[in-house]
XYZ file of N, CA and C in Angstrom:
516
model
N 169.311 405.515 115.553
C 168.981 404.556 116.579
C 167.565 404.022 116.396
N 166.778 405.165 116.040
C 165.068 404.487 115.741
C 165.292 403.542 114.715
N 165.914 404.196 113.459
C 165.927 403.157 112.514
C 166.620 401.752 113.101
N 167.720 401.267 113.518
C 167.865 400.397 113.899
C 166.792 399.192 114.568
N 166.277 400.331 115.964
C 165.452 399.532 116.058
C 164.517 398.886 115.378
N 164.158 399.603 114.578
C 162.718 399.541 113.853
C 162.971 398.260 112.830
N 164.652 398.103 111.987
C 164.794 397.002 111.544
C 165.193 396.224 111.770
N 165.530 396.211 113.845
C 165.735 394.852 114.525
C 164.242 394.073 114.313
N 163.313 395.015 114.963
C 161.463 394.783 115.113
C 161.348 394.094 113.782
N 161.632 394.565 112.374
C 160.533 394.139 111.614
C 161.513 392.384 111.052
N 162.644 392.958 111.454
C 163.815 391.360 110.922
C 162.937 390.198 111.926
N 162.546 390.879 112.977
C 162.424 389.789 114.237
C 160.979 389.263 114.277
N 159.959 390.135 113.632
C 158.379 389.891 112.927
C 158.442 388.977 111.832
N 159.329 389.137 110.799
C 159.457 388.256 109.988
C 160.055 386.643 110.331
N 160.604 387.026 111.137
C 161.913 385.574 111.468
C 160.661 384.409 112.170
N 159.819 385.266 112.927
C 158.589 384.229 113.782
C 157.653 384.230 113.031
N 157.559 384.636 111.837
C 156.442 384.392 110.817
C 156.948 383.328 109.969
N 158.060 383.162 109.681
C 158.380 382.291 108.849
C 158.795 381.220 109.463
N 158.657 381.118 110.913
C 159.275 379.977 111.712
C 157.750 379.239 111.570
N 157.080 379.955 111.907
C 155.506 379.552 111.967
C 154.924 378.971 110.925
N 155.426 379.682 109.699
C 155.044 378.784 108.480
C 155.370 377.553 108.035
N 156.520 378.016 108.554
C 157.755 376.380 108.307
C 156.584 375.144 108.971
N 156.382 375.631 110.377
C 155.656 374.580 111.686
C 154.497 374.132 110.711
N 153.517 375.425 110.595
C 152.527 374.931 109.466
C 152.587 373.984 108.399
N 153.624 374.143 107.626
C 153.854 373.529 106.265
C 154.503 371.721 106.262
N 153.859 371.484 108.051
C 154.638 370.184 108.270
C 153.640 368.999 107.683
N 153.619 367.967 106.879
C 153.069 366.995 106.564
C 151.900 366.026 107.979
N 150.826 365.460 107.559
C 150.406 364.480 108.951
C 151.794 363.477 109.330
N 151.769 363.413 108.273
C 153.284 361.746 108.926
C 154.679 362.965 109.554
N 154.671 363.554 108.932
C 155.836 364.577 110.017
C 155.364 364.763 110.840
N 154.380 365.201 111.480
C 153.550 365.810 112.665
C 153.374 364.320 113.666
N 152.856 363.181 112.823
C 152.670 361.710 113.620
C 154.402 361.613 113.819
N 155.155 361.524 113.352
C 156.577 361.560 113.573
C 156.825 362.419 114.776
N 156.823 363.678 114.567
C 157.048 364.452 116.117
C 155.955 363.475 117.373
N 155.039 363.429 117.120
C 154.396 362.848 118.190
C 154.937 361.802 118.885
N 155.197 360.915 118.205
C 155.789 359.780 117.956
C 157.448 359.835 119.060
N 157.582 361.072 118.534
C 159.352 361.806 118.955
C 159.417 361.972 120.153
N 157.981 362.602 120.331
C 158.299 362.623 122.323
C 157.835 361.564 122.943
N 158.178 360.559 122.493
C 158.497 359.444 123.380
C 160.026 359.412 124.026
N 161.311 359.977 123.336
C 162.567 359.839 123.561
C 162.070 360.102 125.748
N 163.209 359.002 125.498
C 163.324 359.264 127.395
C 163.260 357.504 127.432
N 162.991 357.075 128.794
C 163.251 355.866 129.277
C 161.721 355.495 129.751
N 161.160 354.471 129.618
C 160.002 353.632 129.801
C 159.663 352.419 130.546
N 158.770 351.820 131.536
C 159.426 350.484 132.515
C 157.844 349.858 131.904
N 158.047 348.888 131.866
C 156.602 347.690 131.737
C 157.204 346.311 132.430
N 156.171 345.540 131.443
C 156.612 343.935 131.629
C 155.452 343.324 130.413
N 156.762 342.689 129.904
C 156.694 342.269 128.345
C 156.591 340.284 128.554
N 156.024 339.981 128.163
C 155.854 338.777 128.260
C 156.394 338.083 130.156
N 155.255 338.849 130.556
C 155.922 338.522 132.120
C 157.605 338.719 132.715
N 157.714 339.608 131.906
C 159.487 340.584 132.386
C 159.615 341.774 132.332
N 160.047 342.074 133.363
C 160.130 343.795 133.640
C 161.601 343.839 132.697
N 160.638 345.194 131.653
C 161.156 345.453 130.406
C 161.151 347.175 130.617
N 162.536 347.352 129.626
C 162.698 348.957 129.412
C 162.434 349.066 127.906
N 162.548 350.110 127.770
C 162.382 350.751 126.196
C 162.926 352.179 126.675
N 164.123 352.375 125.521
C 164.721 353.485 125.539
C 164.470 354.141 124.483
N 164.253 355.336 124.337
C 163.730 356.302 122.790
C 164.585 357.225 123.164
N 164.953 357.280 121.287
C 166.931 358.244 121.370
C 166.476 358.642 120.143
N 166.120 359.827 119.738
C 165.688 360.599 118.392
C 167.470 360.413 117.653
N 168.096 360.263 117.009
C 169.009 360.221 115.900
C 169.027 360.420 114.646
N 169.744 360.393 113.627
C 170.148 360.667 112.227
C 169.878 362.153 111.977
N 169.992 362.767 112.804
C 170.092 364.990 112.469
C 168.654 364.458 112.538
N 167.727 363.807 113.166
C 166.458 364.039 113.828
C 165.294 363.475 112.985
N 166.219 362.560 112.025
C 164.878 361.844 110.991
C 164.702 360.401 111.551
N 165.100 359.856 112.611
C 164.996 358.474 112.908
C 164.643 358.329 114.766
N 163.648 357.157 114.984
C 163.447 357.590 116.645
C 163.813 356.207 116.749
N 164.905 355.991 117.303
C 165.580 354.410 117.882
C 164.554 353.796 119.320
N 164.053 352.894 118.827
C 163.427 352.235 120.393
C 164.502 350.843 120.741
N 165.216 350.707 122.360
C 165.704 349.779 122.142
C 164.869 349.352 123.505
N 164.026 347.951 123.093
C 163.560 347.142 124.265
C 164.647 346.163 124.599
N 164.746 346.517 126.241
C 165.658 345.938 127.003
C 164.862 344.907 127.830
N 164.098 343.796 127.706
C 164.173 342.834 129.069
C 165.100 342.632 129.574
N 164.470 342.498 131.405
C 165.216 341.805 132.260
C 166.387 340.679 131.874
N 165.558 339.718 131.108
C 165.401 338.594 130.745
C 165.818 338.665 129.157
N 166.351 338.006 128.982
C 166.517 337.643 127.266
C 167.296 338.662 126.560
N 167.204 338.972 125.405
C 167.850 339.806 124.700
C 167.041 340.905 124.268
N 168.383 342.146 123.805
C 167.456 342.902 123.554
C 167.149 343.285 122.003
N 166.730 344.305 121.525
C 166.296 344.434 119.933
C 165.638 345.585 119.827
N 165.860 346.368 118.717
C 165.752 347.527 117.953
C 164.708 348.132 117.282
N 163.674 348.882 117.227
C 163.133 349.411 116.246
C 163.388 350.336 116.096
N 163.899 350.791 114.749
C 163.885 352.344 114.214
C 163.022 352.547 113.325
N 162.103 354.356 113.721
C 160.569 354.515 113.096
C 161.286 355.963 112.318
N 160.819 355.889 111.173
C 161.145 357.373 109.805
C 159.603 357.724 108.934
N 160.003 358.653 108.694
C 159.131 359.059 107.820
C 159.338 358.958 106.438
N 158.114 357.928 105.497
C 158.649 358.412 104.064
C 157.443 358.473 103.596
N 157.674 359.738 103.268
C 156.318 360.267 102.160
C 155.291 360.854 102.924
N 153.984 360.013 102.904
C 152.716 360.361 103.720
C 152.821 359.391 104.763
N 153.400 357.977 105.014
C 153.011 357.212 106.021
C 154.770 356.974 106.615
N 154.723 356.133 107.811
C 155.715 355.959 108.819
C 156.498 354.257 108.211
N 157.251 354.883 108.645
C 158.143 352.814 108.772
C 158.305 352.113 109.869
N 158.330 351.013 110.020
C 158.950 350.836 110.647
C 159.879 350.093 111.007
N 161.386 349.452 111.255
C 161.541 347.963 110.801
C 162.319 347.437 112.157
N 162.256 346.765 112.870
C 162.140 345.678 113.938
C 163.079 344.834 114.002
N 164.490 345.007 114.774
C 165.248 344.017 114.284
C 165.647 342.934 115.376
N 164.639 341.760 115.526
C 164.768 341.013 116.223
C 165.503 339.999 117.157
N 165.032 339.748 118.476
C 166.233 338.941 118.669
C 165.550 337.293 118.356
N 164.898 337.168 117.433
C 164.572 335.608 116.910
C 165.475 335.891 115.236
N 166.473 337.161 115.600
C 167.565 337.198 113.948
C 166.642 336.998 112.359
N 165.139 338.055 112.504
C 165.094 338.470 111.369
C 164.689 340.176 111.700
N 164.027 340.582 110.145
C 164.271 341.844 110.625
C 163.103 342.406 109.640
N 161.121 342.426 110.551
C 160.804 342.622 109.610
C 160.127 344.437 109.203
N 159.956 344.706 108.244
C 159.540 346.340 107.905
C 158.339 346.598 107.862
N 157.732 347.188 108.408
C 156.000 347.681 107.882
C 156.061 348.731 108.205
N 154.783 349.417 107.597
C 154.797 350.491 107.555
C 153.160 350.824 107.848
N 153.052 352.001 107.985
C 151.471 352.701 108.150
C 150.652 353.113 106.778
N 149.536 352.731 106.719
C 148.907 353.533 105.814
C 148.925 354.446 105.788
N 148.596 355.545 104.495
C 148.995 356.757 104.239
C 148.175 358.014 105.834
N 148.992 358.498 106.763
C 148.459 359.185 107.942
C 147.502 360.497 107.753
N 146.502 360.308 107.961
C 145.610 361.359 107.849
C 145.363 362.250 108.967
N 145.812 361.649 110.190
C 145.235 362.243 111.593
C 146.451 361.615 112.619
N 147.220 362.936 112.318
C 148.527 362.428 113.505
C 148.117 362.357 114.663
N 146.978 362.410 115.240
C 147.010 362.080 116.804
C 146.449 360.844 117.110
N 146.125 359.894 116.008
C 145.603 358.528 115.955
C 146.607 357.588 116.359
N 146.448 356.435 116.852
C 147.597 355.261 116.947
C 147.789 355.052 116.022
N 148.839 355.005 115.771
C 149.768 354.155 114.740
C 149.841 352.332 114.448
N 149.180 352.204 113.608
C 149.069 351.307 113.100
C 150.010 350.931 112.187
N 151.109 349.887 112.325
C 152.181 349.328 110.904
C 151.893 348.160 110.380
N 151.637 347.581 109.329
C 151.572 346.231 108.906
C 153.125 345.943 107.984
N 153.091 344.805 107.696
C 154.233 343.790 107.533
C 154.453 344.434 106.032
N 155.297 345.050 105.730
C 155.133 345.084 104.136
C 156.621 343.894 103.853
N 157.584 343.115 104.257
C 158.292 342.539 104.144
C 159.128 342.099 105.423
N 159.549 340.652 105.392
C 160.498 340.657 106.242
C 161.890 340.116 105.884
N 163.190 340.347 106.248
C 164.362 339.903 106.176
C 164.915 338.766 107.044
N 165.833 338.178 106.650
C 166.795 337.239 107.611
C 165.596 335.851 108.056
N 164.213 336.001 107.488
C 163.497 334.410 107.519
C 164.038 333.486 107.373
N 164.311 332.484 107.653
C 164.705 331.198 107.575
C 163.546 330.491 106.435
N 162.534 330.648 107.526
C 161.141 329.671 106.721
C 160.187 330.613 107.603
N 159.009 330.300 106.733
C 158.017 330.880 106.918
C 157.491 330.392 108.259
N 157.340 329.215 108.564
C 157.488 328.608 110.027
C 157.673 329.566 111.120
N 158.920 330.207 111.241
C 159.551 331.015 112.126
C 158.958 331.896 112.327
N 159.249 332.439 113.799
C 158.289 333.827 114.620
C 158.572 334.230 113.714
N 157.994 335.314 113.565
C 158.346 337.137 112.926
C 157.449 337.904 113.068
N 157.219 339.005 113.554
C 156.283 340.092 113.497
C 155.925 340.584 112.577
N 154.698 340.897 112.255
C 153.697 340.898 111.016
C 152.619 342.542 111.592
N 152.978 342.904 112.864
C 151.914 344.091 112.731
C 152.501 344.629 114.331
N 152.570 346.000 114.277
C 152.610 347.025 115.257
C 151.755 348.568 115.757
N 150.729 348.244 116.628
C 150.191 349.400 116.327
C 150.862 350.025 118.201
N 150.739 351.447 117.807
C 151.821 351.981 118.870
C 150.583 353.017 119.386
N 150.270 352.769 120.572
C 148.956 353.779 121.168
C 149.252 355.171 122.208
N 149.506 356.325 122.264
C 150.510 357.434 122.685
C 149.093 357.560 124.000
N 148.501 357.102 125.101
C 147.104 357.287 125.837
C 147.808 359.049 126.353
N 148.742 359.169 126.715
C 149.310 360.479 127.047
C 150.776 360.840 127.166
N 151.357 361.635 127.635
C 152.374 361.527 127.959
C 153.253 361.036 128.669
N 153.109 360.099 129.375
C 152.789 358.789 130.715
C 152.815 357.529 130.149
N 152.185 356.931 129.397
C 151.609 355.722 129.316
C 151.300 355.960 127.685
N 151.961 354.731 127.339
C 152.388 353.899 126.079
C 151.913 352.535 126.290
N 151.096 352.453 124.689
C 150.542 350.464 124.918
C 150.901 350.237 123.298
N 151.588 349.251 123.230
C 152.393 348.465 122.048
C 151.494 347.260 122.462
N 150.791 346.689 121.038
C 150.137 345.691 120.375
C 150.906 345.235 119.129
N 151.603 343.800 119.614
C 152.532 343.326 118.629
C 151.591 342.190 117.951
N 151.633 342.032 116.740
C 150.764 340.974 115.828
C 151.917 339.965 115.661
N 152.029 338.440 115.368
C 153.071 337.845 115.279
C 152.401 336.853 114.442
N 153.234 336.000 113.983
C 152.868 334.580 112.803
C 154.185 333.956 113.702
N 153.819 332.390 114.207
C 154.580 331.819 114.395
C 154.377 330.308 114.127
N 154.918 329.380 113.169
C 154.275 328.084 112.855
C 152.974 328.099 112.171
N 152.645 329.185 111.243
C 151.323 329.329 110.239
C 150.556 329.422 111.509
N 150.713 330.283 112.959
C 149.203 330.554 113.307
C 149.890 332.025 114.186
N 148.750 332.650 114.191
C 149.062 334.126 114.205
C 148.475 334.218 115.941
N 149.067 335.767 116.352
C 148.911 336.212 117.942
C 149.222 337.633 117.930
N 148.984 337.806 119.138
C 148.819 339.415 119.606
C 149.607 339.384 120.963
N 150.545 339.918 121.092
C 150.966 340.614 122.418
C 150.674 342.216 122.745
N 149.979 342.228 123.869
C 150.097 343.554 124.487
C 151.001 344.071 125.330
N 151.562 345.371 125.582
C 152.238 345.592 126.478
C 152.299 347.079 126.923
N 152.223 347.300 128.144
C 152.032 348.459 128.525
C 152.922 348.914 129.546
N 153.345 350.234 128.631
C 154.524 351.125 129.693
C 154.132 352.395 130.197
N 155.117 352.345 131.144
C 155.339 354.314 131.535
C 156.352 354.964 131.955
N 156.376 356.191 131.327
C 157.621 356.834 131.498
C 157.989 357.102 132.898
N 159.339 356.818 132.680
C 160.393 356.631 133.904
C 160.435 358.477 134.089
N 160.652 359.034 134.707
C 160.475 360.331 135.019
C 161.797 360.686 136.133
N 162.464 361.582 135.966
C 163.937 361.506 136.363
C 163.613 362.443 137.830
N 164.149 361.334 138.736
C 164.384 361.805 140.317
C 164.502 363.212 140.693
N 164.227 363.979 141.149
C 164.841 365.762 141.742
C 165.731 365.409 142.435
N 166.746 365.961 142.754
C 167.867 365.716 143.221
C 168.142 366.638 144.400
């Protein structure tokens, strides 16, 4: 019976040592990724003067964080954010029907905002046309989220801000 115990104890010393290492052995862009992750849940703002949602749904066995902004008003549209390598993706699939990708410079300090620039966009018509060209995503706490969208529309460029907070589920 001692012995048993003794190699429940040392199976169960090892099992949280190596869970711990695993945690350790996580990359900055994995770690900005988890950060990033607890956003999943529901969010309320107002996006170009419309009370807007944003829903965050972690998916793909936990390598992809789906944002879907819902205005009141208008349509809605997709970003899904991954990790590849050292820096983040991100790609944006619009309701002006293109769809563009940027990504972060290589992440040194996962608790920094996230900054994405344009590394390509899809479904352009002409260069003319909106498309988003830059996303930096600011985490102020667990509460409150501020998205700074960069845009090119007609060869002249802009900034939208927008600021949310988590919807926090009723006690019942």
């Amino acid at each position: 019976m001692k012995r048993s115990l003794l190699f429940t104890a040392i199976g169960t010393v090892a099992l949280v040592a190596t869970a711990a290492s695993l945690a350790a052995d996580k990359t900055e862009s994995e770690e900005a990724f988890d950060r990033l992750a607890s956003l999943q849940g529901e969010w309320q703002g107002i996006a170009n003067g419309v009370n807007t949602t944003l829903i965050y749904t972690l998916t793909a066995n936990g390598s992809t964080l789906m944002e879907q902004c819902r205005p009141e008003k208008g349509h809605e549209m997709i970003t899904m954010f991954t990790v590849d390598g050292d820096h983040l993706i991100a790609t944006h699939y619009c309701s002006a029907r293109n769809q563009p990708q940027m990504a972060t410079a290589a992440i040194s300090d996962a608790q920094k905002p996230l900054a994405f620039s344009l590394v390509r966009v899809t479904g352009l018509k002409s260069p003319d046309d909106f498309h988003n060209t830059g996303l930096t995503v600011i985490q102020e706490d667990n509460d409150h989220l501020t998205q700074e969208w960069l845009y090119d529309a007609k060869r002249k460029s802009g900034k939208n801000v927008f600021h949310f907070t988590r919807v926090r589920p009723r006690a019942s």
